[in-house]
Amino acid sequence: MNEGHYSEGGPARISSTNAYLLCKIAQMNNWDDLRYFLQLARNGSLSAAARALGVNHSTIARRIGAFEKTHGIKLFTRHPEGYRLSDAGEEIYARALTIEAENHAVERLLYAGDTRLSGKLVATMPHDLANFCIIPHLQVFTEQYPDVDLELVVSPGLKNLSAREADMAIRLTPAPPDNLVGVELAKLRHGVYFSDEASFHSKQPNLIIWRHETQLPDWATEHFPESNVVLRVDDLASMYAAVKAGLGIARMPCYLPDVLKDSHIYRTPISLTPSTWGVWVLHHADLRETARVRAFKKFLSATITEQKSLIEGEMSCLKKLD
């Protein structure tokens, strides 16, 4: 008979070990205890857990140490590479995840009923979309809703909308996660760009490619097989700056060069394979009726739609390489 299942004679007994651990979880009645525990379990180091929670690493160590001492249980073992969960810690971690999910669900439901056009609103988006497509138009929103305390988390990584690390997200993706709702506002299109500052032969242009590309990318192999790689970068703004300086040509999403409308930057008339990726505005389903979420979603939709022809490369200044 499996533990935790019912038999004809009544409920099965829970093992003494599991009962002890469940008791310890129940004693974590301060949500902060669970937050500190979960972040250290996820990150494996005090410094990473501290960054995630916005506290000092000594605070994490002190809170975990105090809990272990108070309840006579060892949650972690120290290793050269960081902290690992003990056997007891593994048991508590599995159950703590359920408690965390329920806590986040309650927070979302409370937030979902908020009809105020005021208060904190956290939106996350990639650097380049934020800096070149959203922030230049943001005054429209801040003037219309001065009581909304807007925070932008500008980062390439995905924030956990279910855990309310952010309320909304703009993401470049072929398909958003199933647990989020939203709308695709534009399709991404890429082009090969160069500057009138460039001085190279059209058959052997210098290339600027992504750092992770160890070989010539397909577009370069097809159209410029004799080209030379002069620079690898890991940031779109850096790639654009290198093209503008005349270092070489690069394949970039059209939204950066075309939105800037730089008269010295041109797109070659090379036809590239259409991207399956799009620009999506996303939020958790529970927050669809929150007033400030709806207001910011409306602003983002209008702002991106206004620039759709630029994002999709319909307004590029075309020019052949000399």
GROMACS .gro file of C-alpha atoms in nm, residues 196-310:
model
  115
  196ASP     CA    1   2.787   5.459  -4.672
  197GLU     CA    2   3.101   5.479  -4.459
  198ALA     CA    3   3.190   5.125  -4.565
  199SER     CA    4   3.482   5.077  -4.805
  200PHE     CA    5   3.493   4.719  -4.929
  201HIS     CA    6   3.421   4.528  -5.247
  202SER     CA    7   3.067   4.399  -5.286
  203LYS     CA    8   3.184   4.043  -5.356
  204GLN     CA    9   3.415   4.033  -5.053
  205PRO     CA   10   3.250   4.247  -4.786
  206ASN     CA   11   3.355   4.248  -4.425
  207LEU     CA   12   3.103   4.077  -4.198
  208ILE     CA   13   2.979   4.155  -3.849
  209ILE     CA   14   2.812   3.848  -3.702
  210TRP     CA   15   2.693   3.716  -3.366
  211ARG     CA   16   2.945   3.595  -3.115
  212HIS     CA   17   2.795   3.246  -3.097
  213GLU     CA   18   2.831   3.197  -3.474
  214THR     CA   19   3.153   3.000  -3.513
  215GLN     CA   20   3.108   2.961  -3.890
  216LEU     CA   21   2.970   3.182  -4.165
  217PRO     CA   22   2.591   3.206  -4.120
  218ASP     CA   23   2.373   3.069  -4.401
  219TRP     CA   24   2.282   3.412  -4.542
  220ALA     CA   25   2.651   3.499  -4.580
  221THR     CA   26   2.743   3.162  -4.730
  222GLU     CA   27   2.465   3.201  -4.988
  223HIS     CA   28   2.519   3.563  -5.087
  224PHE     CA   29   2.877   3.647  -4.982
  225PRO     CA   30   3.081   3.323  -4.980
  226GLU     CA   31   3.412   3.513  -5.011
  227SER     CA   32   3.341   3.753  -4.725
  228ASN     CA   33   3.563   3.811  -4.421
  229VAL     CA   34   3.446   3.816  -4.061
  230VAL     CA   35   3.593   4.124  -3.893
  231LEU     CA   36   3.385   4.136  -3.575
  232ARG     CA   37   3.162   3.923  -3.355
  233VAL     CA   38   2.924   4.085  -3.106
  234ASP     CA   39   2.662   3.973  -2.854
  235ASP     CA   40   2.444   4.284  -2.856
  236LEU     CA   41   2.223   4.431  -3.129
  237ALA     CA   42   2.306   4.794  -3.049
  238SER     CA   43   2.677   4.709  -3.080
  239MET     CA   44   2.615   4.542  -3.415
  240TYR     CA   45   2.432   4.851  -3.538
  241ALA     CA   46   2.712   5.079  -3.413
  242ALA     CA   47   2.970   4.868  -3.598
  243VAL     CA   48   2.769   4.885  -3.921
  244LYS     CA   49   2.726   5.262  -3.883
  245ALA     CA   50   3.101   5.302  -3.834
  246GLY     CA   51   3.162   5.125  -4.164
  247LEU     CA   52   3.324   4.811  -4.025
  248GLY     CA   53   3.115   4.581  -4.240
  249ILE     CA   54   2.772   4.447  -4.324
  250ALA     CA   55   2.539   4.265  -4.084
  251ARG     CA   56   2.207   4.087  -4.076
  252MET     CA   57   1.981   4.269  -3.831
  253PRO     CA   58   1.612   4.284  -3.746
  254CYS     CA   59   1.467   4.574  -3.944
  255TYR     CA   60   1.320   4.747  -3.641
  256LEU     CA   61   1.651   4.890  -3.522
  257PRO     CA   62   1.797   5.046  -3.839
  258ASP     CA   63   1.461   5.140  -3.989
  259VAL     CA   64   1.306   5.292  -3.676
  260LEU     CA   65   1.613   5.514  -3.636
  261LYS     CA   66   1.575   5.633  -3.998
  262ASP     CA   67   1.949   5.695  -4.033
  263SER     CA   68   2.015   5.837  -4.380
  264HIS     CA   69   2.362   5.678  -4.382
  265ILE     CA   70   2.238   5.320  -4.329
  266TYR     CA   71   2.100   5.112  -4.616
  267ARG     CA   72   1.948   4.770  -4.656
  268THR     CA   73   2.064   4.557  -4.945
  269PRO     CA   74   1.784   4.427  -5.170
  270ILE     CA   75   1.874   4.070  -5.077
  271SER     CA   76   1.567   3.858  -5.007
  272LEU     CA   77   1.595   3.671  -4.678
  273THR     CA   78   1.382   3.388  -4.543
  274PRO     CA   79   1.089   3.539  -4.349
  275SER     CA   80   1.110   3.500  -3.973
  276THR     CA   81   0.850   3.306  -3.777
  277TRP     CA   82   0.912   3.535  -3.480
  278GLY     CA   83   0.688   3.821  -3.383
  279VAL     CA   84   0.654   4.107  -3.137
  280TRP     CA   85   0.413   3.997  -2.864
  281VAL     CA   86   0.255   4.184  -2.573
  282LEU     CA   87   0.191   3.930  -2.296
  283HIS     CA   88   0.044   3.908  -1.947
  284HIS     CA   89  -0.097   3.641  -1.719
  285ALA     CA   90  -0.462   3.550  -1.784
  286ASP     CA   91  -0.556   3.643  -1.427
  287LEU     CA   92  -0.454   4.006  -1.489
  288ARG     CA   93  -0.656   4.074  -1.804
  289GLU     CA   94  -0.910   4.290  -1.616
  290THR     CA   95  -0.659   4.490  -1.410
  291ALA     CA   96  -0.709   4.853  -1.510
  292ARG     CA   97  -0.345   4.960  -1.537
  293VAL     CA   98  -0.253   4.642  -1.724
  294ARG     CA   99  -0.526   4.713  -1.978
  295ALA     CA  100  -0.418   5.077  -2.008
  296PHE     CA  101  -0.052   4.992  -2.069
  297LYS     CA  102  -0.143   4.712  -2.309
  298LYS     CA  103  -0.349   4.961  -2.510
  299PHE     CA  104  -0.055   5.204  -2.518
  300LEU     CA  105   0.192   4.933  -2.624
  301SER     CA  106  -0.042   4.805  -2.894
  302ALA     CA  107  -0.085   5.153  -3.040
  303THR     CA  108   0.288   5.229  -3.021
  304ILE     CA  109   0.403   4.908  -3.189
  305THR     CA  110   0.125   4.917  -3.451
  306GLU     CA  111   0.229   5.271  -3.543
  307GLN     CA  112   0.579   5.138  -3.618
  308LYS     CA  113   0.469   4.810  -3.774
  309SER     CA  114   0.576   4.898  -4.128
  310LEU     CA  115   0.924   4.983  -3.998
   0.00000   0.00000   0.00000
